Coordinates of C-alpha atoms in Angstrom, one line a residue:
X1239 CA 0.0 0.0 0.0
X1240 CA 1.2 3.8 -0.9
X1241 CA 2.4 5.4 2.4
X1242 CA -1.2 7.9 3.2
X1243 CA -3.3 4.4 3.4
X1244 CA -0.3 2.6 5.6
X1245 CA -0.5 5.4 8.4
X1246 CA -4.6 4.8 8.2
X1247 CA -4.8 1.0 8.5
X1248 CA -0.7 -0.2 9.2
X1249 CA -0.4 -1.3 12.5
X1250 CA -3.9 -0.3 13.5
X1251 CA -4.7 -2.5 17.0
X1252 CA -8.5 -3.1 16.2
X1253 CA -11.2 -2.0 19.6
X1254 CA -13.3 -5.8 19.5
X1255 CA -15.5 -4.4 22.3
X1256 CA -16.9 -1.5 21.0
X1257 CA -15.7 -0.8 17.6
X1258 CA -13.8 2.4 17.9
X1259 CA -12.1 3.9 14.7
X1260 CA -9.4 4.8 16.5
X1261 CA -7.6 3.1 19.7
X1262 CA -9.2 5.2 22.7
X1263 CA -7.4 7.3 25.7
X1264 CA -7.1 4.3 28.4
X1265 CA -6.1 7.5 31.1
X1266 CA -5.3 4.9 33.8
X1267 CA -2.6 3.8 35.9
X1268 CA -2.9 0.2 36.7
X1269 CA -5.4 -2.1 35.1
X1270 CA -7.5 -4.4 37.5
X1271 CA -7.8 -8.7 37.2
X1272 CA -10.4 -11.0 38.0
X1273 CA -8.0 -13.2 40.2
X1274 CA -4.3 -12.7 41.4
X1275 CA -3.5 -15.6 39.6
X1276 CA -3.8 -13.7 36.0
X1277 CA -2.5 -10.6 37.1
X1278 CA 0.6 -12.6 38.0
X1279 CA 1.0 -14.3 34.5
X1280 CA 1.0 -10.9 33.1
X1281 CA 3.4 -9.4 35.4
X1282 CA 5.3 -12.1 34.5
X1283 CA 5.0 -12.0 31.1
X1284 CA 3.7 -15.4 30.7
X1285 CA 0.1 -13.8 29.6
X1286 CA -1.0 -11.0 27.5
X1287 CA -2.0 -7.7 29.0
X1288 CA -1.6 -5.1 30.5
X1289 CA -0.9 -4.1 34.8
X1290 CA 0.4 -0.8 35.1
X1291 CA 0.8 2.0 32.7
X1292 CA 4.5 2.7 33.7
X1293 CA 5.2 -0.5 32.0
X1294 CA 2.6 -0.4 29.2
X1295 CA -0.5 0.8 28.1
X1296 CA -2.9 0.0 25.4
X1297 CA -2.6 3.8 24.0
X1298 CA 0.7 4.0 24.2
X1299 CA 1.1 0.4 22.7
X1300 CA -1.1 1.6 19.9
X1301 CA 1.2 4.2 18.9
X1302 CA 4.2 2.0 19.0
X1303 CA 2.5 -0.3 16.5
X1304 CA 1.2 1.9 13.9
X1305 CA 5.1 4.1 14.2
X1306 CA 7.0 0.8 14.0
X1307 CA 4.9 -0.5 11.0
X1308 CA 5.7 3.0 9.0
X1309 CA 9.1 2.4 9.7
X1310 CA 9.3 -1.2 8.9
X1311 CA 11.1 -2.2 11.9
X1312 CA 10.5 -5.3 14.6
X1313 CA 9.5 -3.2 17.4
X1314 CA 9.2 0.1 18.9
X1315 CA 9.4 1.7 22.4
X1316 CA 7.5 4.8 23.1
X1317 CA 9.0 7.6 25.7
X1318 CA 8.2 10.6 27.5
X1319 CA 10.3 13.1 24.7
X1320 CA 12.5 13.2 21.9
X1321 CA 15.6 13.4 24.6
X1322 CA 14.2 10.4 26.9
X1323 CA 14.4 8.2 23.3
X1324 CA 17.9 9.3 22.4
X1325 CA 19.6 9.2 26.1
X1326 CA 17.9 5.5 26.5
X1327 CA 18.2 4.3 22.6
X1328 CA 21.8 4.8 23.6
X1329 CA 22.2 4.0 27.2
X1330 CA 20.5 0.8 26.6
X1331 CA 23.4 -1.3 24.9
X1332 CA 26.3 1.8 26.2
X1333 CA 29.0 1.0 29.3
X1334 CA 31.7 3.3 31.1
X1335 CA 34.9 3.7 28.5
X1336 CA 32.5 3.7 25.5
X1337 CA 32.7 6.3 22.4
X1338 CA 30.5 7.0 19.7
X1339 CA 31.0 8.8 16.3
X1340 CA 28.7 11.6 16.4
X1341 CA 27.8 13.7 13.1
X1342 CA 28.8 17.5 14.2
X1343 CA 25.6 18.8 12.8
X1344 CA 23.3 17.8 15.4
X1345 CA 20.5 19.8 16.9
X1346 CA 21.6 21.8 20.0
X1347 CA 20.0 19.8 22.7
X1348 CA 21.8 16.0 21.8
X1349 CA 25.0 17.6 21.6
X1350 CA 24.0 19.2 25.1
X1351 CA 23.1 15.8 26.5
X1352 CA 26.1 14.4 24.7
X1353 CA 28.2 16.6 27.2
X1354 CA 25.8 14.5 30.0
X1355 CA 27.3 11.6 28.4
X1356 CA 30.6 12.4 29.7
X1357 CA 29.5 11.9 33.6
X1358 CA 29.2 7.9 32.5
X1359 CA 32.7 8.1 31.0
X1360 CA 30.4 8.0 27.4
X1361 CA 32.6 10.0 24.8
X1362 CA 31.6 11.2 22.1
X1363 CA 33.9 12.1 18.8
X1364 CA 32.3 14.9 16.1
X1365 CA 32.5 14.1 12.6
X1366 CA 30.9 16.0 9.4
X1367 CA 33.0 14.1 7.2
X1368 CA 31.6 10.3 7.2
X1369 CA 33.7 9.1 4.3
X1370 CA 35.2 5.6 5.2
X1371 CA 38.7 7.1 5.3
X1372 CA 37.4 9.6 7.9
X1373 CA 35.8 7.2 10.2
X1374 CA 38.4 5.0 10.2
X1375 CA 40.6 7.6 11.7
X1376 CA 38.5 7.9 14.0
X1377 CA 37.3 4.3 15.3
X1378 CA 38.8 2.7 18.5
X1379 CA 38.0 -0.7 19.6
X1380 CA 35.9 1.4 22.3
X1381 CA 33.9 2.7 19.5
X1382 CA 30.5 1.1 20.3
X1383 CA 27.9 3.4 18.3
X1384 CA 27.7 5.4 14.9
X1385 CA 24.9 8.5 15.5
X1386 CA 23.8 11.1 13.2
X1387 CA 20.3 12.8 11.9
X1388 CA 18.8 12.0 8.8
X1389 CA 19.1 15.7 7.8
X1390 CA 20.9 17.9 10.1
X1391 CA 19.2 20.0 12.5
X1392 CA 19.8 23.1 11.5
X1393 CA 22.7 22.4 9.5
X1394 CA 20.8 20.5 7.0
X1395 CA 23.5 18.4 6.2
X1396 CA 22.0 15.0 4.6
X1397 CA 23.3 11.6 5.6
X1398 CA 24.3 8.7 3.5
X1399 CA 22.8 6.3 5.4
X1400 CA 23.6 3.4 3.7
X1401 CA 27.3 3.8 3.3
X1402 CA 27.2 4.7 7.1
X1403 CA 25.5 1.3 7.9
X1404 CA 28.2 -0.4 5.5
X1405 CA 30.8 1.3 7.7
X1406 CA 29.1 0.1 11.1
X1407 CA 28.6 -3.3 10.1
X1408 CA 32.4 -3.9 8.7
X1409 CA 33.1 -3.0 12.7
X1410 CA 29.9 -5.0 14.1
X1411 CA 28.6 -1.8 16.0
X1412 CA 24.9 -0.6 15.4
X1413 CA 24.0 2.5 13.1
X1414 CA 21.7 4.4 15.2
X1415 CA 19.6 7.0 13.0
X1416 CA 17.6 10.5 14.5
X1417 CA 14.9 10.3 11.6
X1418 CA 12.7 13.8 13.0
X1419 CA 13.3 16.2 10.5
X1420 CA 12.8 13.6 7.3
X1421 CA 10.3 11.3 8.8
X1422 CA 9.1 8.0 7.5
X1423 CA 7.5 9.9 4.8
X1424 CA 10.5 10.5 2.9
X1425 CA 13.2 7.8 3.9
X1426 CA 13.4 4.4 5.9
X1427 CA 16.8 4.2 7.6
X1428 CA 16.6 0.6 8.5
X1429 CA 15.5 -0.4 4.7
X1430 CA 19.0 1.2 4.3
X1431 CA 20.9 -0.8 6.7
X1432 CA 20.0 1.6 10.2
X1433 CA 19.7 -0.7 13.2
X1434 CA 17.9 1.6 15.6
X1435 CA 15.8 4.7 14.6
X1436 CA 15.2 7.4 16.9
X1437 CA 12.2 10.5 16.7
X1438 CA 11.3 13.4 18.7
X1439 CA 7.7 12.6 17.8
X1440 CA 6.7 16.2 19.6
X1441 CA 7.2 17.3 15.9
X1442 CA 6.2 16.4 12.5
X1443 CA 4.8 13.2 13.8
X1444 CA 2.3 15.1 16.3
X1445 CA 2.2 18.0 13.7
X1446 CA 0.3 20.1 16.4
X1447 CA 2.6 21.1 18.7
X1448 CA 0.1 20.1 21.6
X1449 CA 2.2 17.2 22.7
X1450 CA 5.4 16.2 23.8
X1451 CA 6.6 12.6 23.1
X1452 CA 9.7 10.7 21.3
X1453 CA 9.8 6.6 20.3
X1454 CA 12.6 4.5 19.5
X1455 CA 12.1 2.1 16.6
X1456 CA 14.7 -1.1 16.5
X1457 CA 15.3 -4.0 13.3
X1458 CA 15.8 -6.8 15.0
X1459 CA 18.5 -7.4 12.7
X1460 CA 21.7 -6.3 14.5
X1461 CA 23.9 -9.3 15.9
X1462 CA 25.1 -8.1 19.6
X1463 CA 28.4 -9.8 20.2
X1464 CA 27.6 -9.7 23.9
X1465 CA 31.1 -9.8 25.4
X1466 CA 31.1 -5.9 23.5
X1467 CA 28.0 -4.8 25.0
X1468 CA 27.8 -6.5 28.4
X1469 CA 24.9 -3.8 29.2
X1470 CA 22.8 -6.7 27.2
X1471 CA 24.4 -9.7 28.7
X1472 CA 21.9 -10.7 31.1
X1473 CA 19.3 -10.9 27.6
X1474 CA 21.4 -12.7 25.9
X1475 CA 19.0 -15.5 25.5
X1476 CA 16.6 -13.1 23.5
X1477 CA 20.0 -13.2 20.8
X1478 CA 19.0 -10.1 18.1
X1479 CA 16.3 -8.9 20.4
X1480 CA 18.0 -8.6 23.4
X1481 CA 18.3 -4.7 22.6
X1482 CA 14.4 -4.3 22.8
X1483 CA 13.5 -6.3 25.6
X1484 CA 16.2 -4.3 27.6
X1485 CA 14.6 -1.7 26.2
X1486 CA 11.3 -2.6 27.6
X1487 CA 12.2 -3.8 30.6
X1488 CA 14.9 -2.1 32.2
X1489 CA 15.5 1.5 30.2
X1490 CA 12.0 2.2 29.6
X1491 CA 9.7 0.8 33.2
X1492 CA 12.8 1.3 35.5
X1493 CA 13.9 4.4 34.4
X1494 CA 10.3 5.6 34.5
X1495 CA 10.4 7.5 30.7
X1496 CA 7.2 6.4 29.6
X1497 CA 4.6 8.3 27.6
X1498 CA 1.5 9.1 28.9
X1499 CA -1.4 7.9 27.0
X1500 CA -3.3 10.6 26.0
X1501 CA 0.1 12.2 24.0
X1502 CA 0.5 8.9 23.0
X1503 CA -3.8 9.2 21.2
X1504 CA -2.2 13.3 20.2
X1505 CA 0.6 11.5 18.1
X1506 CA -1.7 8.6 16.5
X1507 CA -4.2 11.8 15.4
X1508 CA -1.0 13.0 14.1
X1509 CA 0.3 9.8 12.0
X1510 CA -2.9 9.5 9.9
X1511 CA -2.0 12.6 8.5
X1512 CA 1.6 12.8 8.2
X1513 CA 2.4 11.9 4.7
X1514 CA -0.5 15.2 4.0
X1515 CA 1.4 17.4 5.7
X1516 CA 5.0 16.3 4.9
X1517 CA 4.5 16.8 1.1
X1518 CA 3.1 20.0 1.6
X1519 CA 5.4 21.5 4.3
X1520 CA 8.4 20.0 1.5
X1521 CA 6.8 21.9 -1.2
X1522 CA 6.7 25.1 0.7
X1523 CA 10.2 24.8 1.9
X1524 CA 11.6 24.6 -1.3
X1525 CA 9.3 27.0 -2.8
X1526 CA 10.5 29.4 0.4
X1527 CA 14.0 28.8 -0.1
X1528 CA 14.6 29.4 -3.8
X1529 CA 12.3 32.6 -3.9
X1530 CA 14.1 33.6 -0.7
X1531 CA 17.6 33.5 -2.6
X1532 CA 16.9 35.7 -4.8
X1533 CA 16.8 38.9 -2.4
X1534 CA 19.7 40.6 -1.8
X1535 CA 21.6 40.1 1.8
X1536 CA 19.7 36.7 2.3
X1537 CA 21.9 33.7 2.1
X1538 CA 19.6 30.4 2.2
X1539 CA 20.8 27.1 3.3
X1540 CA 18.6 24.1 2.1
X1541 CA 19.3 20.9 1.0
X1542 CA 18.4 21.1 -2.5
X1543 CA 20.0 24.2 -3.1
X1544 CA 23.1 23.4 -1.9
X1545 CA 25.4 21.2 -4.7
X1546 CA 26.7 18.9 -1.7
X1547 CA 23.7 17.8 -0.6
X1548 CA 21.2 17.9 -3.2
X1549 CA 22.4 14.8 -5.2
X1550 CA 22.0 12.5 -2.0
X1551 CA 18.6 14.6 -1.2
X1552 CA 17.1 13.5 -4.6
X1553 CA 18.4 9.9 -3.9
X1554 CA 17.7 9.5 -0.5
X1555 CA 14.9 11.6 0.4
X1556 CA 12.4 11.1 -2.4
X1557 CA 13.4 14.2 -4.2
X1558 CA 12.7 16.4 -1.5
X1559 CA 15.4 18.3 0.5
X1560 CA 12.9 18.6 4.6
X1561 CA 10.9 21.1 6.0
X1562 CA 13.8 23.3 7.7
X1563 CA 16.1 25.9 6.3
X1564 CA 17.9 28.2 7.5
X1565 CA 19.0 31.9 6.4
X1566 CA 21.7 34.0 6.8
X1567 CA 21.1 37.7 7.2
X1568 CA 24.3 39.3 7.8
X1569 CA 24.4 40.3 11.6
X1570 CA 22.1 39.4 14.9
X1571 CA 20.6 43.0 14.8
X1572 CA 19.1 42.1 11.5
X1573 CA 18.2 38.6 12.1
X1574 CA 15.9 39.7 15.4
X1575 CA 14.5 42.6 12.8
X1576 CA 13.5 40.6 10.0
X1577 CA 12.0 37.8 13.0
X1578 CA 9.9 40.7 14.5
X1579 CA 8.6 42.3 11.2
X1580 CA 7.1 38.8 10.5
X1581 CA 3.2 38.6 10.7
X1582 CA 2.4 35.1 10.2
X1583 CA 5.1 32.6 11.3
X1584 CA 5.4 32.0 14.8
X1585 CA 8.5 32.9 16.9
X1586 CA 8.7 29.5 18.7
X1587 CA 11.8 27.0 19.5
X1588 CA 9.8 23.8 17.9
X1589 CA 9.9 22.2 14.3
X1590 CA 7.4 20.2 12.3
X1591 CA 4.3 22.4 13.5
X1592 CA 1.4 22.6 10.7
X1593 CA 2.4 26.5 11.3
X1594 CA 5.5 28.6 10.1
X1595 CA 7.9 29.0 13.1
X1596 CA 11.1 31.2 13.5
X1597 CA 14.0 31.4 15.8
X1598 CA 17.2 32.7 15.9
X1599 CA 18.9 29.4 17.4
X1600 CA 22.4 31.0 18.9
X1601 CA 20.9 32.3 22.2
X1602 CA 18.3 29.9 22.2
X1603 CA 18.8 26.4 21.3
X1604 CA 22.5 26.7 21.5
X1605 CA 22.1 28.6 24.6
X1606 CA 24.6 25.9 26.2
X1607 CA 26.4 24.9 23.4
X1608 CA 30.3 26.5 22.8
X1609 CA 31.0 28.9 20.0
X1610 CA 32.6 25.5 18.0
X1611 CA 29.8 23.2 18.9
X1612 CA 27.5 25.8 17.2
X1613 CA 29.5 27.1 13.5
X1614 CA 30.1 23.0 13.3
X1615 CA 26.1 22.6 13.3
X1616 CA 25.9 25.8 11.0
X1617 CA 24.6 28.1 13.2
X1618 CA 26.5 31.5 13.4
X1619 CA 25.7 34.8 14.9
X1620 CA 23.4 35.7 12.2
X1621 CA 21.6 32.5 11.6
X1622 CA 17.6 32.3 11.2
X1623 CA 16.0 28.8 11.6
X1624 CA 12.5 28.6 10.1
X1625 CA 10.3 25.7 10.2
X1626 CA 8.3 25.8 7.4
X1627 CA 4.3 25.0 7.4
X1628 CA 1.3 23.7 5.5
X1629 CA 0.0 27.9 5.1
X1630 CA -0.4 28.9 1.4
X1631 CA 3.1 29.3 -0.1
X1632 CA 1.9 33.1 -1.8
X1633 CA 1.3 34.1 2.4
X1634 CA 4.7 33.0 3.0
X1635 CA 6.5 34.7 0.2
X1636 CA 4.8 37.7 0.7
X1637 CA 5.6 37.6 4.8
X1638 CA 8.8 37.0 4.6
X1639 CA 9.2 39.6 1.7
X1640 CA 8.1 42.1 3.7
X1641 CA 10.1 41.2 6.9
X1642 CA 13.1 41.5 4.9
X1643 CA 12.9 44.5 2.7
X1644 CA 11.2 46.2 5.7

C-alpha cells in the first residue's frame, strides 16, 4: 500500500469491544484482574495484557504499532520526549569507557546531552566528514555506536545512510539513525541498513505542537556480540532482540520514561495525516527557499539548493530536500529585525508544526552549546532557523518579503 493508506490502517490495533475507529485514551494507571493468579502471569510476562501504565498501556502500545509499521522495523518503544528516546536508545546497549562517532551537525539539545554523556565516561567524537577514510581515523576498539540525523538539525546536512551502515557493520557496532526532521514519509533508515531509529515525535509526527513525546524504533537485525555490549548480557537469550527487551524492561519501566497515554492518542491523530502534511510543508520549503535566494543580503541554506547535498537529497529523500532551512542575514541585529517584522510565522523553538515557526537558534537552542559546537552545526551569529508550514506558499512569500525588505 502507498504510504497515506499505511498510516490509516498499518499497525492499527483493532477495539473488538466496541468498535472504535481509533484506539481510545485508556487515562489509567494500573489495570485491574479477575484473580491474582492472571494478574501474575502478566506481570510475568507469561500472559498478554496489561498491569500498570509505567510498564505499558494499550494507548501507548497503539502508537508504538502503527510508528514501528511506517518504519518497517521489529519493534518500537514509546517515551516521555525526543531526549528520553535518544539518552535511552543509547544507554541501553552503552557501558563506562564507550565512544561514539557523532555527526557534528546535530541539533543543539543531543549535543547538550552528549556533554551529559561524559558523567558515565560515554565520549563522544564529532565528525561532518563520514567518508570511510574519515571514520576509520576515528574508530577505537571502544567505539561502540555510529549517531547522526537524517538531515541535520539546522545544518541541513543530509546523511548517507547506507554507506554509514556499511561502515558500522564492517566494525559490528549498530547504526543508530535520528529520523525527526525527514520522517518515515521521505526515507526508511533501516531499509537502508540503520539498526535503531530514533524520533522526537513532539514534531512532525504530532504535527500540532500540543504534545510532547519521542519513540525508539529497532530491526531486529543487529547481531550483539555480547562480550562488547555487556549492558545486554543478562538478555542474551533473546539473541538479536536482546536490545528491545532491555529496552522494555529495564531503560524504559525502570527508568520511569514512559509516555502518557493521551500524547501517545495526540501522536496517533498525528500519523494518519503525516504523509498530507510532509508533502506540503516539503513543497513550501523549497518554494521558500529558492524565492528567498533571490533577495539581496539573504543567504539560504537548504538541502536542495546546496550542490553537496542535493544529489543525495534526490536519492535519498524522495526528491525532496525537509521542512527546515535556514537563512543567513548578515548580523544578529538584523536577524531579530526581520523575525519581529514577520506577521504570520510563529516565533517559537519547535519544528514540524502545521504552522510557520522562526527562531534565531544561537541564544536559544544553542544557549549551552560552545562557539565551536555551534558554527560545526551551521549556526553563526546571524543565523535564522524557520520551520516551514502547511499555510499557502503566496502568504509566506509575501511575509517573509516584507520582513526583509522592511
Amino acid at each position: 500500500m502507498g504510504f497515506n493508506t499505511d498510516a490509516l490502517h498499518k499497525g492499527v490495533v483493532k477495539d473488538e469491544s466496541f468498535g472504535a475507529t481509533i484506539t481510545p485514551v485508556y487515562q489509567v494507571s494500573a489495570f485491574g484482574y479477575n484473580d491474582m493468579e492472571t494478574l501474575e502471569r502478566v506481570f510475568g510476562g507469561k500472559s498478554s495484557g496489561f498491569a500498570y501504565t509505567r510498564i505499558g498501556n494499550p494507548t501507548v502500545a497503539s502508537f508504538e504499532s502503527r510508528i514501528n509499521a511506517l518504519e518497517h522495523g521489529f519493534g518500537a518503544v514509546a517515551m516521555s520526549s525526543g531526549m528520553a528516546a535518544i539518552s535511552h536508545g543509547l544507554m541501553n546497549f552503552l557501558s563506562a569507557g564507550d565512544e561514539i562517532i557523532a555527526s557534528a551537525g546535530l541539533y543543539g539539545g543531543t549535543i547538550q546531552l552528549f556533554s551529559v554523556f561524559k558523567q558515565f565516561n560515554i565520549s563522544i567524537k564529532y565528525t561532518n566528514d563520514f567518508s570511510h577514510e574519515n571514520l576509520e581515523a576515528l574508530y577505537t576498539e571502544n567505539t561502540k555506536a555510529i549517531f547522526a540525523e537524517t538531515i541535520g538539525n539546522p545544518s541541513l546536512n543530509i546523511i548517507d545512510i547506507r554507506s554509514l551502515a556499511d561502515f558500522a557493520h564492517s566494525k559490528a557496532i549498530p547504526l543508530v539513525i535520528d529520523n525527526t526532521t525527514a520522517t518515515p514519509f521521505l526515507v526508511n533508515p533501516i531499509d537502508l541498513g540503520a539498526d535503531i531509529v530514533i524520533h522526537s515525535s513532539s514534531k512532525y509526527i504530532n504535527g500540532s505542537s500540543d504534545a510532547i513525546s519521542g519513540v525508539v524504533v529497532y530491526s531486529g537485525k543487529f547481531k550483539w556480540d555480547f562480550d562488547r555490549f555487556p549492558a545486554l548480557k543478562e538478555y542474551k537469550a533473546f539473541s538479536n532482540l536482546s536490545y528491545l527487551v532491555r529496552l522494555r524492561k529495564d531503560s524504559w519501566a525502570s527508568l520511569g520514561g514512559c509516555l502518557s497515554p493521551f500524547n501517545a492518542f495526540l501522536n496517533i491523530i498525528g500519523l494518519e495525516t503525516l504523509g498530507l502534511r510532509i508533502q506540503k510543508i516539503n513543497e513550501n520549503a523549497q518554494k521558500l527557499a529558492e524565492e528567498l535566494s533571490k533577495i539581496d543580503g539573504i543567504t539560504v541554506n537548504y538541502p536542495l539548493l546546496n550542490e553537496k547535498t542535493a544529489e543525495l537529497a534526490k536519492k535519498q529523500l524522495k526528491g525532496y530536500g525537509g521542512g527546515i532551512l535556514t537563512i543567513s542575514t548578515g548580523s544578529r541585529e538584523r536577524a531579530f529585525k526581520i523575525i519581529n517584522s514577520l506577521k504570520t510565522a510563529i516565533i517559537a523553538s519547535n519544528i514540524g508544526d502545521v504552522r510557520t515557526l522562526v527562531i534565531y537558534p544561537a541564544t536559544t537552542l544553542f544557549l549551552h552549546n560552545t562557539k565551536e559546537e555551534m558554527n560545526a552545526a551551521g549556526v553563526f551569529d546571524d543565523t535564522v532557523r524557520i520551520s516551514v508550514g502547511i499555510e499557502d506558499i503566496e502568504d509566506l512569500l509575501a511575509d517573509f518579503t516584507q520582513a526583509i525588505q522592511s
